[in-house]
Each structure stands twice: as structure tokens, then as C-alpha cells.
Amino acid sequence: MSSVTSSPAPGRVRRVLDWRLRFGGLALIWGFSFLFMKVGTESFAPFQVTLGRLAFGTAVLAVVMAVKRERLPRGARTWTHLAVAGFLLNALPFSLFAYSELTIPSSLAGICNATSPLWGMALSLVALSEDRPTRVRVAGLGVGFLGVLTVLGVWQGFHGLDVTGTALALLASLSYPVGWIYVRRTLAGSSHSHVSLTGAQLLLATVQLAVVTPLFTSVPAHFPVLPVLAVAALGALGTGLAFLIQYDLVAEVGPTTAQMVTYFTPVVSTAAGVTLLGESLSWSTPVGAVVILAGAALTQARPRTPRPAEPARPAAEPRRATVWPRGATQPFAVPQRSGHVRRNAAPAPAPAPSRPRPPEVLPRPRPGSTR
């Protein structure tokens, strides 16, 4: 159910359906995915169900890439990282869930899938230095694993519960956060589009299953209609379309709101398994599921960021005392900095009046002079 995504491009696009309807549709698709796996494994081997799922999911992404004229990413290093991501996020968890549903109900597999945030929080404290533990998140981790023990019914000694199938489902849910951390360390900030990266990731995961499946299974003798349709829906809806809806939600309402769909998936899977498949349900399963979801919600709580402190105002400069020269009768103004005017500075002394210049006396002309 997970894939490589990059940061959505800014800008608002007018959507036809409200995000709440798409949110509910995504919860239904992922919740029914466990029912589709259960129906598919009734006629096909788990590896065959996973191979068909990846093939149909890759086909959906290929159509989207063709419409958007997207190209596959380039670079051997990028393809190597995508191969590891495809194994951790698609090939391995899909196969483990398919094998687990051979012996456990689809409702229990959906509940085990809800433990992924718990595993992710525990691993991020070790692998990601920027994720600091808080009391609330650590408490959520403890509450979540208490819910797991409630689902397993440890006080009954796991009576009536297949331990191997449950362990496979829990390992599948653990594989998701391992893949997320790997992608965060290797492919974060990639220049390629999310459709291109996910298409390549699903393609590589399909190739991996295409190599492994013939080694452990044989070609099915029959192809019943209902299991084939279940595998096709599992791939086209649960892997291909679900990814597009998830990315659309992240781009519109943000990752915090979009990831809350994880808390509704086990509710849908349990209701579908009990109603449509007639699976039995003991009281400890729904009670433990509620405890798991509460713990998962606490592990996603983020500490409130404190408001930035206001910058301190510069201290006022001390007032300088007026300097009086010795013997002066007028106040002497202290020179100040440029642009600073002293309000109480004494006025400068007025200049002394200048004496009038006496009129020029011309000499008397001598007798006989022409002047």
C-alpha cells in the first residue's frame, strides 16, 4: 500500500469530489484489500496473488504515465534505490500478508496492518536523529503494543489463534516503516515526479515477483472468475488507484490528515470480513483494535512549536552630562552623534555685532586741480 512520493507541487487545482469523499473511498479500498487477498488465496498461491496484484497496479500507473507523458527515472543509482524500495514496500509486505491470510482471518490481518505507525515510531527513534521522543509518543508506543497483546489474547495462551500467520502479518506491517526510512534517506528530494518514481518502483517489484513465483509455484490449472476479479481489484484499486487518491489527498489537505486513513482501514476490513466472509470475531479483537488505534494516534502527535521570542529592544543610551569649560559664561554644547538631537541642549551664543565702518574722507582738491 505504500509507494515513493515526492513533495506535491504548490498550487490549488479544482477537484470534482470533495476530499472527504475521496478519504472515505481510500479507506474502503484499503479495507477491502484484505478481503480481496482472502478470496484470491482460495484459488491461487500467495506469490501468484502478489504477482497479479503488482502487475495490475503497474498497469494503472503505466496508463497514468502515458496520459501525463511522464518518463521513467534515469540513473543506475536511482534504480538501485527503487529496487530496494519496491522490495520493502511492495514485494515483501504484499507476499507476507497473502501468506498470513492462509491461516488467519482477513479482519485480523487488517488490524495487524494498523501497527505500522507503532513500528515506524520505534524505528525512527533509532534510525532518524531528527525525531526526538516525547512522553506522549513513548506512551502511545506502549499503549499500542498493549493493544497488540489484547488482540492476540496472551492471557489465554494464544488459544485458537495461529501464531505463525499473525507473526507474518506483523512482519509485513514492520516492513513498511523500514521501507519509509530507507526512502527518506535515499530518495528524498528527488527531481523526478512521484508518478515516475512509483511507476518504476512497482515495475521493479513486479519483476522481482516474476522471478520468484515460478520457483515456488506451478501454473494454475483453473482460473475461477471470482478470485481473478479479486486479484484484479486488489491490484488496480488497492495498489494503483489508491496511490493516486492518497497523493491527491496529501497535496490538498496535507500528510497529517491524509495518513489518518490508516485508523479507518482496520474498521473496514473487520466489517467486511465478518459481514461478507462470515469470519468469527471474539471480544478481544475489536477491543485490542481500538487500543492499537489509540496508541498509533499518540505516536503521531507532534510537540507544539513555541512561538519565536520577540527581539529585545535596544537599551537607551545614558544621558551625557553637559561640559562647562572653565571660565565660560555661556553653556558649551557637547557634540552628539550624527542624526541625534539633544532636546535640552543650550542654544549657541549669538555672534557679536560688527562695528560700522567709518565713512571715507576724501582729500580736498588743491587750487587749480581739475578734479
Short mmCIF file of C-alpha atoms in Angstrom, two decimals:
data_model
loop_
_atom_site.label_atom_id
_atom_site.label_comp_id
_atom_site.label_asym_id
_atom_site.label_seq_id
_atom_site.Cartn_x
_atom_site.Cartn_y
_atom_site.Cartn_z
CA MET A 1 0.00 0.00 0.00
CA SER A 2 2.99 2.27 0.20
CA SER A 3 4.97 3.90 -2.53
CA VAL A 4 7.55 6.58 -3.11
CA THR A 5 6.12 10.07 -3.12
CA SER A 6 7.72 13.44 -3.56
CA SER A 7 6.54 16.76 -2.21
CA PRO A 8 3.44 17.92 -4.03
CA ALA A 9 3.76 20.93 -6.22
CA PRO A 10 2.23 24.12 -4.87
CA GLY A 11 -0.93 25.47 -6.36
CA ARG A 12 -4.60 24.66 -5.99
CA VAL A 13 -6.41 22.50 -8.51
CA ARG A 14 -10.17 22.35 -8.60
CA ARG A 15 -11.28 18.79 -7.75
CA VAL A 16 -14.57 17.21 -8.76
CA LEU A 17 -15.10 15.28 -5.50
CA ASP A 18 -14.72 16.67 -2.02
CA TRP A 19 -11.64 15.42 -0.17
CA ARG A 20 -13.84 13.76 2.48
CA LEU A 21 -15.43 11.54 -0.14
CA ARG A 22 -12.01 10.59 -1.52
CA PHE A 23 -10.78 9.97 2.03
CA GLY A 24 -13.67 7.59 2.66
CA GLY A 25 -13.12 5.90 -0.70
CA LEU A 26 -9.46 5.29 0.13
CA ALA A 27 -10.39 3.76 3.49
CA LEU A 28 -12.87 1.45 1.75
CA ILE A 29 -10.35 0.40 -0.92
CA TRP A 30 -7.59 -0.41 1.55
CA GLY A 31 -10.01 -2.06 3.97
CA PHE A 32 -11.42 -4.33 1.24
CA SER A 33 -7.89 -5.18 0.06
CA PHE A 34 -7.62 -7.78 2.84
CA LEU A 35 -10.91 -9.34 1.72
CA PHE A 36 -9.64 -9.45 -1.88
CA MET A 37 -6.45 -11.20 -0.71
CA LYS A 38 -8.51 -13.75 1.21
CA VAL A 39 -10.64 -14.53 -1.84
CA GLY A 40 -7.61 -14.68 -4.13
CA THR A 41 -5.66 -17.11 -1.93
CA GLU A 42 -8.56 -19.58 -2.05
CA SER A 43 -7.63 -20.45 -5.67
CA PHE A 44 -4.10 -19.14 -6.18
CA ALA A 45 -0.82 -19.35 -4.30
CA PRO A 46 0.17 -16.31 -2.24
CA PHE A 47 3.05 -15.47 -4.60
CA GLN A 48 0.66 -15.65 -7.55
CA VAL A 49 -1.79 -13.31 -5.84
CA THR A 50 1.01 -10.84 -5.12
CA LEU A 51 2.33 -11.06 -8.69
CA GLY A 52 -1.11 -10.38 -10.12
CA ARG A 53 -1.62 -7.50 -7.70
CA LEU A 54 1.65 -5.84 -8.70
CA ALA A 55 1.03 -6.44 -12.41
CA PHE A 56 -2.41 -4.76 -12.35
CA GLY A 57 -1.10 -1.92 -10.19
CA THR A 58 1.81 -1.32 -12.54
CA ALA A 59 -0.59 -1.28 -15.50
CA VAL A 60 -2.63 1.51 -13.87
CA LEU A 61 0.50 3.60 -13.26
CA ALA A 62 1.66 2.96 -16.83
CA VAL A 63 -1.60 4.35 -18.18
CA VAL A 64 -1.30 7.43 -15.96
CA MET A 65 2.29 7.98 -17.07
CA ALA A 66 1.28 7.70 -20.72
CA VAL A 67 -1.53 10.24 -20.27
CA LYS A 68 0.73 12.69 -18.43
CA ARG A 69 3.66 11.91 -20.74
CA GLU A 70 5.88 11.03 -17.84
CA ARG A 71 9.17 9.22 -18.33
CA LEU A 72 10.82 6.66 -16.14
CA PRO A 73 13.64 7.98 -13.94
CA ARG A 74 17.21 7.75 -15.12
CA GLY A 75 20.41 6.81 -13.35
CA ALA A 76 21.63 3.44 -12.09
CA ARG A 77 21.80 4.69 -8.52
CA THR A 78 18.16 5.79 -8.55
CA TRP A 79 17.05 2.45 -9.99
CA THR A 80 19.03 0.59 -7.33
CA HIS A 81 17.31 2.52 -4.54
CA LEU A 82 13.93 1.98 -6.20
CA ALA A 83 14.59 -1.77 -6.36
CA VAL A 84 15.18 -1.86 -2.60
CA ALA A 85 12.11 0.32 -2.00
CA GLY A 86 9.99 -1.93 -4.20
CA PHE A 87 11.08 -4.96 -2.20
CA LEU A 88 10.48 -3.38 1.24
CA LEU A 89 7.28 -1.51 0.42
CA ASN A 90 5.59 -3.81 -2.08
CA ALA A 91 7.01 -7.27 -2.83
CA LEU A 92 7.79 -8.33 0.75
CA PRO A 93 4.75 -6.98 2.69
CA PHE A 94 2.26 -7.98 -0.01
CA SER A 95 3.61 -11.55 -0.01
CA LEU A 96 3.66 -11.78 3.78
CA PHE A 97 0.06 -10.59 4.08
CA ALA A 98 -1.03 -13.07 1.41
CA TYR A 99 0.69 -15.94 3.21
CA SER A 100 -0.72 -14.86 6.58
CA GLU A 101 -4.29 -14.97 5.32
CA LEU A 102 -3.92 -18.66 4.60
CA THR A 103 -4.33 -19.27 8.34
CA ILE A 104 -5.77 -16.07 9.90
CA PRO A 105 -8.93 -14.09 9.12
CA SER A 106 -8.75 -11.04 6.87
CA SER A 107 -10.04 -8.89 9.75
CA LEU A 108 -7.05 -9.84 11.90
CA ALA A 109 -4.67 -9.10 9.02
CA GLY A 110 -6.20 -5.63 8.69
CA ILE A 111 -5.78 -5.00 12.41
CA CYS A 112 -2.12 -6.08 12.25
CA ASN A 113 -1.64 -3.61 9.39
CA ALA A 114 -2.64 -0.80 11.77
CA THR A 115 0.51 -1.42 13.83
CA SER A 116 2.71 0.16 11.13
CA PRO A 117 2.74 3.59 12.86
CA LEU A 118 3.88 1.88 16.06
CA TRP A 119 6.79 0.15 14.32
CA GLY A 120 7.59 3.37 12.49
CA MET A 121 7.78 5.39 15.69
CA ALA A 122 10.02 2.80 17.36
CA LEU A 123 12.38 2.61 14.38
CA SER A 124 12.52 6.37 13.82
CA LEU A 125 13.83 6.90 17.35
CA VAL A 126 16.81 4.73 16.42
CA ALA A 127 17.37 5.49 12.74
CA LEU A 128 16.31 9.14 12.44
CA SER A 129 18.13 11.55 14.71
CA GLU A 130 15.71 14.40 13.96
CA ASP A 131 12.78 12.52 15.52
CA ARG A 132 13.03 13.21 19.23
CA PRO A 133 10.99 11.04 21.62
CA THR A 134 8.39 12.71 23.78
CA ARG A 135 6.43 11.36 26.71
CA VAL A 136 3.22 11.28 24.69
CA ARG A 137 4.77 9.35 21.80
CA VAL A 138 6.51 6.84 24.07
CA ALA A 139 3.23 6.35 25.95
CA GLY A 140 1.48 5.78 22.62
CA LEU A 141 4.05 3.13 21.74
CA GLY A 142 3.34 1.28 24.98
CA VAL A 143 -0.43 1.60 24.58
CA GLY A 144 -0.26 0.33 21.00
CA PHE A 145 1.68 -2.80 21.84
CA LEU A 146 -0.68 -3.41 24.75
CA GLY A 147 -3.43 -3.46 22.14
CA VAL A 148 -1.48 -6.00 20.10
CA LEU A 149 -1.28 -8.27 23.12
CA THR A 150 -5.01 -7.82 23.63
CA VAL A 151 -5.75 -8.88 20.06
CA LEU A 152 -3.50 -11.91 20.43
CA GLY A 153 -5.18 -12.89 23.71
CA VAL A 154 -1.99 -13.57 25.63
CA TRP A 155 -3.90 -14.37 28.85
CA GLN A 156 -5.39 -17.37 27.02
CA GLY A 157 -2.02 -18.59 25.75
CA PHE A 158 -2.90 -17.68 22.13
CA HIS A 159 -5.72 -20.23 22.25
CA GLY A 160 -7.50 -20.52 18.91
CA LEU A 161 -5.05 -18.18 17.18
CA ASP A 162 -2.48 -19.14 14.57
CA VAL A 163 0.77 -17.66 15.83
CA THR A 164 2.63 -18.12 12.54
CA GLY A 165 0.05 -16.29 10.44
CA THR A 166 -0.21 -13.46 12.95
CA ALA A 167 3.58 -13.13 13.09
CA LEU A 168 3.73 -12.91 9.28
CA ALA A 169 1.12 -10.13 9.29
CA LEU A 170 3.05 -8.22 11.95
CA LEU A 171 6.28 -8.63 9.99
CA ALA A 172 4.50 -7.26 6.91
CA SER A 173 3.43 -4.19 8.86
CA LEU A 174 7.01 -3.81 10.10
CA SER A 175 8.34 -3.86 6.54
CA TYR A 176 6.50 -0.63 5.68
CA PRO A 177 8.31 1.71 8.12
CA VAL A 178 11.65 0.09 7.26
CA GLY A 179 10.98 0.99 3.63
CA TRP A 180 9.84 4.51 4.55
CA ILE A 181 13.04 5.18 6.44
CA TYR A 182 15.13 3.83 3.56
CA VAL A 183 13.29 6.02 1.04
CA ARG A 184 13.66 9.03 3.31
CA ARG A 185 17.41 8.53 3.47
CA THR A 186 18.00 7.77 -0.22
CA LEU A 187 15.25 9.21 -2.45
CA ALA A 188 14.02 12.26 -0.54
CA GLY A 189 14.27 15.43 -2.60
CA SER A 190 14.50 13.59 -5.92
CA SER A 191 13.90 15.70 -9.02
CA HIS A 192 11.71 13.01 -10.60
CA SER A 193 7.94 13.15 -10.30
CA HIS A 194 6.03 10.96 -7.86
CA VAL A 195 4.27 9.14 -10.71
CA SER A 196 7.58 8.33 -12.37
CA LEU A 197 9.19 7.04 -9.16
CA THR A 198 6.20 4.95 -8.14
CA GLY A 199 5.77 3.50 -11.61
CA ALA A 200 9.40 2.40 -11.63
CA GLN A 201 9.11 1.05 -8.08
CA LEU A 202 6.07 -1.09 -8.92
CA LEU A 203 7.70 -2.27 -12.13
CA LEU A 204 10.78 -3.47 -10.25
CA ALA A 205 8.66 -5.17 -7.60
CA THR A 206 6.72 -6.94 -10.36
CA VAL A 207 9.98 -8.16 -11.90
CA GLN A 208 11.10 -9.48 -8.52
CA LEU A 209 7.89 -11.49 -8.08
CA ALA A 210 8.03 -12.66 -11.70
CA VAL A 211 11.43 -14.21 -10.95
CA VAL A 212 10.49 -15.75 -7.58
CA THR A 213 6.97 -17.05 -8.31
CA PRO A 214 7.90 -19.78 -10.87
CA LEU A 215 10.47 -21.15 -8.43
CA PHE A 216 7.90 -21.89 -5.70
CA THR A 217 4.62 -22.34 -7.57
CA SER A 218 3.24 -24.01 -10.68
CA VAL A 219 0.92 -22.62 -13.31
CA PRO A 220 -2.71 -22.76 -12.07
CA ALA A 221 -4.85 -25.33 -13.81
CA HIS A 222 -8.02 -23.22 -13.49
CA PHE A 223 -8.77 -19.52 -13.36
CA PRO A 224 -12.05 -19.07 -11.47
CA VAL A 225 -13.82 -15.82 -12.23
CA LEU A 226 -14.30 -14.55 -8.66
CA PRO A 227 -10.66 -14.99 -7.49
CA VAL A 228 -9.39 -13.47 -10.76
CA LEU A 229 -11.64 -10.44 -10.27
CA ALA A 230 -10.50 -10.21 -6.65
CA VAL A 231 -6.82 -10.14 -7.69
CA ALA A 232 -7.55 -7.60 -10.43
CA ALA A 233 -9.39 -5.33 -7.98
CA LEU A 234 -6.62 -5.80 -5.44
CA GLY A 235 -4.03 -4.52 -7.92
CA ALA A 236 -5.97 -1.92 -9.90
CA LEU A 237 -7.78 -0.41 -6.91
CA GLY A 238 -5.74 -1.30 -3.82
CA THR A 239 -2.36 -0.56 -5.41
CA GLY A 240 -2.83 1.65 -8.50
CA LEU A 241 -5.87 3.86 -7.85
CA ALA A 242 -5.30 4.02 -4.09
CA PHE A 243 -1.88 5.56 -4.62
CA LEU A 244 -3.29 8.28 -6.87
CA ILE A 245 -6.01 9.09 -4.33
CA GLN A 246 -3.51 9.15 -1.49
CA TYR A 247 -1.18 11.56 -3.28
CA ASP A 248 -4.13 13.76 -4.21
CA LEU A 249 -5.16 13.93 -0.55
CA VAL A 250 -1.63 14.75 0.59
CA ALA A 251 -1.48 17.59 -1.94
CA GLU A 252 -4.83 19.02 -0.79
CA VAL A 253 -5.14 18.51 2.97
CA GLY A 254 -1.55 17.63 3.94
CA PRO A 255 0.13 14.41 5.08
CA THR A 256 -1.11 14.60 8.68
CA THR A 257 -4.77 14.41 7.70
CA ALA A 258 -4.18 12.00 4.82
CA GLN A 259 -2.36 9.44 6.97
CA MET A 260 -5.35 9.20 9.33
CA VAL A 261 -6.91 6.83 6.80
CA THR A 262 -4.75 4.15 8.47
CA TYR A 263 -7.04 4.30 11.51
CA PHE A 264 -10.17 3.56 9.44
CA THR A 265 -8.71 0.69 7.40
CA PRO A 266 -8.97 -2.00 10.15
CA VAL A 267 -12.55 -0.94 10.85
CA VAL A 268 -13.49 -1.55 7.21
CA SER A 269 -11.51 -4.79 6.96
CA THR A 270 -13.15 -6.17 10.11
CA ALA A 271 -16.65 -5.22 8.98
CA ALA A 272 -16.08 -6.69 5.51
CA GLY A 273 -14.61 -9.93 6.85
CA VAL A 274 -17.38 -10.52 9.39
CA THR A 275 -20.23 -9.46 7.10
CA LEU A 276 -19.21 -10.86 3.71
CA LEU A 277 -16.94 -13.77 4.63
CA GLY A 278 -18.65 -14.86 7.85
CA GLU A 279 -15.46 -14.64 9.91
CA SER A 280 -15.78 -15.17 13.66
CA LEU A 281 -14.94 -12.29 15.96
CA SER A 282 -14.16 -12.51 19.66
CA TRP A 283 -14.46 -9.58 22.02
CA SER A 284 -10.68 -9.16 22.34
CA THR A 285 -10.22 -8.42 18.64
CA PRO A 286 -12.23 -5.17 18.39
CA VAL A 287 -11.15 -4.06 21.87
CA GLY A 288 -7.50 -4.60 21.02
CA ALA A 289 -8.01 -2.83 17.68
CA VAL A 290 -9.32 0.27 19.46
CA VAL A 291 -6.32 0.24 21.82
CA ILE A 292 -3.93 -0.14 18.86
CA LEU A 293 -5.51 2.80 17.04
CA ALA A 294 -5.32 4.96 20.18
CA GLY A 295 -1.65 4.16 20.59
CA ALA A 296 -0.95 4.80 16.91
CA ALA A 297 -2.64 8.19 17.17
CA LEU A 298 -0.48 9.11 20.16
CA THR A 299 2.71 8.14 18.34
CA GLN A 300 1.84 10.61 15.58
CA ALA A 301 1.39 13.51 18.00
CA ARG A 302 3.88 16.28 17.42
CA PRO A 303 5.07 18.68 20.13
CA ARG A 304 3.84 22.21 19.86
CA THR A 305 6.43 24.54 18.47
CA PRO A 306 6.98 27.50 20.82
CA ARG A 307 6.37 30.95 19.49
CA PRO A 308 9.52 32.81 18.50
CA ALA A 309 10.61 35.27 21.18
CA GLU A 310 10.29 38.93 20.34
CA PRO A 311 13.62 40.65 19.72
CA ALA A 312 14.85 42.64 22.71
CA ARG A 313 14.64 46.38 22.40
CA PRO A 314 17.98 48.19 22.41
CA ALA A 315 18.79 49.81 25.74
CA ALA A 316 18.57 53.59 25.86
CA GLU A 317 21.92 55.36 25.81
CA PRO A 318 22.88 57.07 29.07
CA ARG A 319 22.46 60.81 29.07
CA ARG A 320 25.72 62.65 28.85
CA ALA A 321 26.47 65.43 31.29
CA THR A 322 26.95 68.92 29.92
CA VAL A 323 30.57 70.02 29.98
CA TRP A 324 31.25 73.56 31.09
CA PRO A 325 34.64 74.95 30.12
CA ARG A 326 36.45 76.76 32.87
CA GLY A 327 35.68 80.47 32.82
CA ALA A 328 32.97 80.26 30.20
CA THR A 329 29.89 82.48 30.59
CA GLN A 330 27.77 80.62 28.02
CA PRO A 331 26.91 76.89 28.08
CA PHE A 332 29.06 74.67 25.90
CA ALA A 333 27.14 72.10 23.81
CA VAL A 334 28.57 68.57 23.87
CA PRO A 335 28.99 67.21 20.33
CA GLN A 336 26.48 64.42 19.64
CA ARG A 337 26.36 61.56 17.15
CA SER A 338 25.17 62.30 13.66
CA GLY A 339 21.38 62.23 13.45
CA HIS A 340 20.90 62.61 17.24
CA VAL A 341 19.39 65.83 18.51
CA ARG A 342 19.70 66.80 22.18
CA ARG A 343 16.44 68.30 23.34
CA ASN A 344 17.79 70.12 26.37
CA ALA A 345 20.94 71.44 24.68
CA ALA A 346 21.56 75.14 25.32
CA PRO A 347 21.40 77.46 22.30
CA ALA A 348 24.66 78.56 20.79
CA PRO A 349 25.79 82.09 21.73
CA ALA A 350 24.79 84.84 19.26
CA PRO A 351 27.67 86.38 17.28
CA ALA A 352 28.92 89.78 18.47
CA PRO A 353 27.62 92.76 16.37
CA SER A 354 30.21 94.19 14.00
CA ARG A 355 31.19 97.91 14.25
CA PRO A 356 30.03 100.20 11.44
CA ARG A 357 32.79 101.18 9.08
CA PRO A 358 33.57 104.94 9.28
CA PRO A 359 32.91 106.94 6.09
CA GLU A 360 35.90 107.52 3.88
CA VAL A 361 37.15 111.16 3.99
CA LEU A 362 38.31 112.39 0.62
CA PRO A 363 41.13 114.95 0.50
CA ARG A 364 40.25 118.46 -0.56
CA PRO A 365 41.24 119.39 -4.08
CA ARG A 366 44.11 121.67 -4.44
CA PRO A 367 43.66 125.04 -6.15
CA GLY A 368 43.99 124.72 -9.92
CA SER A 369 43.19 120.98 -9.87
CA THR A 370 40.67 119.67 -12.43
CA ARG A 371 39.10 117.12 -10.11
#
